[in-house]
Amino acid sequence: MAKAAVAGGVVVLLHGEERFLVEEKARALVAGWQQEMVSDFGFEPLEAAGLTAARLQDSILQAPFLDPFRAVWVRGVAGVKAEGLAPALVEVPVTTRLLITVAGRLGPGNKLVKAVTAVGGRAEESARLKGRALGDWTARRADEMGLGRQIAAQVTRVTHADLGVVDSELRKLAAYKASGARLTPEVVVELLAGAREDEIFKLTDNLLPRPTAQAWVVARSLARSGIQPTSVAYRMARHLALVLEVRARQDRGDSLSVIQSDLPEHSFVVQKAYDAARDVDPDRLEAALRAIRDYEFEVKSGQIDAELGLDVLLTRL
């Protein structure tokens, strides 16, 4: 007979189609927890790849050493594998704070969502922003960076509707403005990655099953044209995540038309992902997504040069 779930510690499940918001909320939450800690021993980040419910349960049940609590962050769980972690949440001690981030949306009937709720935790979805909601978010972000609503509107018009890309482009424009240069509408269009959407598609077309020589050429061209290398990497990650999701749907027996009707991406983009997914190992896709995440962290922490690191990243892929 299954043991009843026991409420105790803090449990947060962040999921949704808008990966940028999921990651942003997760970083803010973890940063707040770490401020309450006196050492690094109490924080344990866990990679989702290869993680079992038994391994996670062991981590959840560990007692804190120097800190008043332990913080466990399970990062980047694929949506199709989320239910497999549900048995780990049978009991969560009051001295444990658990955060799980999932790439993709989980329905209310998902076993992991139910397990989180059963122990008194919360599951929060970050839906993909569209239309006015996307415009409002971009405007607020632009105001925070001192760019103004007019530039925000221009970014929304020409940039791919992805918050990670939008944020990266706004940061680039803010850095350009901070250098003392004038941001005219013509300069903004020239700087934005959205103005080179054809090149972005050419890059993603040459990523799988492994990056071709053309992928290097296009990536270098994009980076040297003024587009932030991390923005290029983020677009690659979005494409690989889409292929991984489509592959999971293929394995369930879903037809192309069904997948196209369910996913928010343009049907042509889903078709390309569908064709690529048939010849790619899902484990390799997950490894590629981890490599891109590590690259972004290394760039933002100043460990590597962004443009040179992009070449290395393609080699890892």
PDB file of N, CA and C in Angstrom, residues 197-238:
ATOM      1  N   GLU A 197      16.124  36.936 -39.781  1.00  0.00           N
ATOM      2  CA  GLU A 197      15.421  35.693 -39.482  1.00  0.00           C
ATOM      3  C   GLU A 197      15.776  34.584 -40.461  1.00  0.00           C
ATOM      4  N   ASP A 198      16.016  34.928 -41.716  1.00  0.00           N
ATOM      5  CA  ASP A 198      16.371  33.899 -42.699  1.00  0.00           C
ATOM      6  C   ASP A 198      17.667  33.203 -42.316  1.00  0.00           C
ATOM      7  N   GLU A 199      18.632  33.984 -41.799  1.00  0.00           N
ATOM      8  CA  GLU A 199      19.903  33.389 -41.393  1.00  0.00           C
ATOM      9  C   GLU A 199      19.727  32.504 -40.168  1.00  0.00           C
ATOM     10  N   ILE A 200      18.831  32.906 -39.264  1.00  0.00           N
ATOM     11  CA  ILE A 200      18.553  32.085 -38.082  1.00  0.00           C
ATOM     12  C   ILE A 200      18.004  30.724 -38.522  1.00  0.00           C
ATOM     13  N   PHE A 201      17.056  30.730 -39.462  1.00  0.00           N
ATOM     14  CA  PHE A 201      16.487  29.478 -39.959  1.00  0.00           C
ATOM     15  C   PHE A 201      17.546  28.642 -40.672  1.00  0.00           C
ATOM     16  N   LYS A 202      18.451  29.308 -41.386  1.00  0.00           N
ATOM     17  CA  LYS A 202      19.521  28.575 -42.069  1.00  0.00           C
ATOM     18  C   LYS A 202      20.426  27.893 -41.041  1.00  0.00           C
ATOM     19  N   LEU A 203      20.659  28.565 -39.919  1.00  0.00           N
ATOM     20  CA  LEU A 203      21.481  27.978 -38.862  1.00  0.00           C
ATOM     21  C   LEU A 203      20.804  26.747 -38.263  1.00  0.00           C
ATOM     22  N   THR A 204      19.548  26.872 -37.888  1.00  0.00           N
ATOM     23  CA  THR A 204      18.852  25.744 -37.258  1.00  0.00           C
ATOM     24  C   THR A 204      18.680  24.575 -38.229  1.00  0.00           C
ATOM     25  N   ASP A 205      18.549  24.881 -39.509  1.00  0.00           N
ATOM     26  CA  ASP A 205      18.435  23.817 -40.512  1.00  0.00           C
ATOM     27  C   ASP A 205      19.713  22.979 -40.601  1.00  0.00           C
ATOM     28  N   ASN A 206      20.829  23.563 -40.181  1.00  0.00           N
ATOM     29  CA  ASN A 206      22.116  22.875 -40.299  1.00  0.00           C
ATOM     30  C   ASN A 206      22.650  22.354 -38.966  1.00  0.00           C
ATOM     31  N   LEU A 207      21.790  22.266 -37.947  1.00  0.00           N
ATOM     32  CA  LEU A 207      22.224  21.808 -36.628  1.00  0.00           C
ATOM     33  C   LEU A 207      22.143  20.298 -36.463  1.00  0.00           C
ATOM     34  N   LEU A 208      21.142  19.682 -37.084  1.00  0.00           N
ATOM     35  CA  LEU A 208      20.875  18.266 -36.846  1.00  0.00           C
ATOM     36  C   LEU A 208      21.036  17.448 -38.130  1.00  0.00           C
ATOM     37  N   PRO A 209      21.451  16.168 -37.993  1.00  0.00           N
ATOM     38  CA  PRO A 209      21.704  15.459 -36.731  1.00  0.00           C
ATOM     39  C   PRO A 209      22.964  15.923 -36.023  1.00  0.00           C
ATOM     40  N   ARG A 210      23.901  16.535 -36.765  1.00  0.00           N
ATOM     41  CA  ARG A 210      25.053  17.191 -36.162  1.00  0.00           C
ATOM     42  C   ARG A 210      25.341  18.463 -36.949  1.00  0.00           C
ATOM     43  N   PRO A 211      25.911  19.503 -36.301  1.00  0.00           N
ATOM     44  CA  PRO A 211      26.177  20.750 -37.020  1.00  0.00           C
ATOM     45  C   PRO A 211      27.056  20.537 -38.242  1.00  0.00           C
ATOM     46  N   THR A 212      26.653  21.116 -39.342  1.00  0.00           N
ATOM     47  CA  THR A 212      27.441  21.047 -40.570  1.00  0.00           C
ATOM     48  C   THR A 212      28.404  22.236 -40.627  1.00  0.00           C
ATOM     49  N   ALA A 213      29.272  22.231 -41.610  1.00  0.00           N
ATOM     50  CA  ALA A 213      30.197  23.355 -41.792  1.00  0.00           C
ATOM     51  C   ALA A 213      29.427  24.655 -42.003  1.00  0.00           C
ATOM     52  N   GLN A 214      28.258  24.558 -42.648  1.00  0.00           N
ATOM     53  CA  GLN A 214      27.444  25.742 -42.887  1.00  0.00           C
ATOM     54  C   GLN A 214      26.960  26.351 -41.574  1.00  0.00           C
ATOM     55  N   ALA A 215      26.726  25.513 -40.565  1.00  0.00           N
ATOM     56  CA  ALA A 215      26.284  26.024 -39.268  1.00  0.00           C
ATOM     57  C   ALA A 215      27.336  26.957 -38.675  1.00  0.00           C
ATOM     58  N   TRP A 216      28.612  26.589 -38.794  1.00  0.00           N
ATOM     59  CA  TRP A 216      29.685  27.450 -38.290  1.00  0.00           C
ATOM     60  C   TRP A 216      29.705  28.776 -39.048  1.00  0.00           C
ATOM     61  N   VAL A 217      29.591  28.685 -40.360  1.00  0.00           N
ATOM     62  CA  VAL A 217      29.648  29.893 -41.200  1.00  0.00           C
ATOM     63  C   VAL A 217      28.522  30.865 -40.812  1.00  0.00           C
ATOM     64  N   VAL A 218      27.303  30.344 -40.704  1.00  0.00           N
ATOM     65  CA  VAL A 218      26.158  31.202 -40.399  1.00  0.00           C
ATOM     66  C   VAL A 218      26.264  31.765 -38.980  1.00  0.00           C
ATOM     67  N   ALA A 219      26.654  30.925 -38.021  1.00  0.00           N
ATOM     68  CA  ALA A 219      26.770  31.384 -36.635  1.00  0.00           C
ATOM     69  C   ALA A 219      27.791  32.506 -36.510  1.00  0.00           C
ATOM     70  N   ARG A 220      28.939  32.347 -37.176  1.00  0.00           N
ATOM     71  CA  ARG A 220      29.961  33.401 -37.128  1.00  0.00           C
ATOM     72  C   ARG A 220      29.461  34.674 -37.796  1.00  0.00           C
ATOM     73  N   SER A 221      28.745  34.517 -38.904  1.00  0.00           N
ATOM     74  CA  SER A 221      28.209  35.680 -39.610  1.00  0.00           C
ATOM     75  C   SER A 221      27.229  36.445 -38.732  1.00  0.00           C
ATOM     76  N   LEU A 222      26.360  35.722 -38.042  1.00  0.00           N
ATOM     77  CA  LEU A 222      25.387  36.366 -37.160  1.00  0.00           C
ATOM     78  C   LEU A 222      26.080  37.093 -36.017  1.00  0.00           C
ATOM     79  N   ALA A 223      27.058  36.430 -35.406  1.00  0.00           N
ATOM     80  CA  ALA A 223      27.760  37.041 -34.269  1.00  0.00           C
ATOM     81  C   ALA A 223      28.535  38.282 -34.698  1.00  0.00           C
ATOM     82  N   ARG A 224      29.171  38.225 -35.854  1.00  0.00           N
ATOM     83  CA  ARG A 224      29.988  39.350 -36.305  1.00  0.00           C
ATOM     84  C   ARG A 224      29.158  40.486 -36.888  1.00  0.00           C
ATOM     85  N   SER A 225      27.880  40.211 -37.134  1.00  0.00           N
ATOM     86  CA  SER A 225      26.995  41.268 -37.641  1.00  0.00           C
ATOM     87  C   SER A 225      26.427  42.112 -36.499  1.00  0.00           C
ATOM     88  N   GLY A 226      26.761  41.754 -35.266  1.00  0.00           N
ATOM     89  CA  GLY A 226      26.297  42.543 -34.122  1.00  0.00           C
ATOM     90  C   GLY A 226      25.303  41.829 -33.231  1.00  0.00           C
ATOM     91  N   ILE A 227      24.836  40.646 -33.627  1.00  0.00           N
ATOM     92  CA  ILE A 227      23.901  39.884 -32.801  1.00  0.00           C
ATOM     93  C   ILE A 227      24.677  39.218 -31.673  1.00  0.00           C
ATOM     94  N   GLN A 228      24.160  39.307 -30.464  1.00  0.00           N
ATOM     95  CA  GLN A 228      24.842  38.697 -29.335  1.00  0.00           C
ATOM     96  C   GLN A 228      24.954  37.187 -29.542  1.00  0.00           C
ATOM     97  N   PRO A 229      26.141  36.622 -29.346  1.00  0.00           N
ATOM     98  CA  PRO A 229      26.296  35.171 -29.485  1.00  0.00           C
ATOM     99  C   PRO A 229      25.354  34.385 -28.574  1.00  0.00           C
ATOM    100  N   THR A 230      25.084  34.909 -27.384  1.00  0.00           N
ATOM    101  CA  THR A 230      24.159  34.207 -26.486  1.00  0.00           C
ATOM    102  C   THR A 230      22.745  34.200 -27.055  1.00  0.00           C
ATOM    103  N   SER A 231      22.397  35.222 -27.824  1.00  0.00           N
ATOM    104  CA  SER A 231      21.090  35.240 -28.472  1.00  0.00           C
ATOM    105  C   SER A 231      21.028  34.176 -29.558  1.00  0.00           C
ATOM    106  N   VAL A 232      22.127  34.002 -30.288  1.00  0.00           N
ATOM    107  CA  VAL A 232      22.205  32.950 -31.297  1.00  0.00           C
ATOM    108  C   VAL A 232      22.069  31.587 -30.627  1.00  0.00           C
ATOM    109  N   ALA A 233      22.766  31.409 -29.503  1.00  0.00           N
ATOM    110  CA  ALA A 233      22.703  30.137 -28.772  1.00  0.00           C
ATOM    111  C   ALA A 233      21.295  29.873 -28.255  1.00  0.00           C
ATOM    112  N   TYR A 234      20.626  30.928 -27.818  1.00  0.00           N
ATOM    113  CA  TYR A 234      19.274  30.745 -27.302  1.00  0.00           C
ATOM    114  C   TYR A 234      18.334  30.281 -28.404  1.00  0.00           C
ATOM    115  N   ARG A 235      18.498  30.815 -29.612  1.00  0.00           N
ATOM    116  CA  ARG A 235      17.656  30.394 -30.720  1.00  0.00           C
ATOM    117  C   ARG A 235      17.927  28.934 -31.064  1.00  0.00           C
ATOM    118  N   MET A 236      19.187  28.521 -30.962  1.00  0.00           N
ATOM    119  CA  MET A 236      19.501  27.113 -31.203  1.00  0.00           C
ATOM    120  C   MET A 236      18.823  26.236 -30.150  1.00  0.00           C
ATOM    121  N   ALA A 237      18.846  26.695 -28.902  1.00  0.00           N
ATOM    122  CA  ALA A 237      18.220  25.931 -27.817  1.00  0.00           C
ATOM    123  C   ALA A 237      16.720  25.793 -28.034  1.00  0.00           C
ATOM    124  N   ARG A 238      16.076  26.857 -28.476  1.00  0.00           N
ATOM    125  CA  ARG A 238      14.632  26.791 -28.726  1.00  0.00           C
ATOM    126  C   ARG A 238      14.323  25.760 -29.811  1.00  0.00           C
TER     127      ARG A 238
END
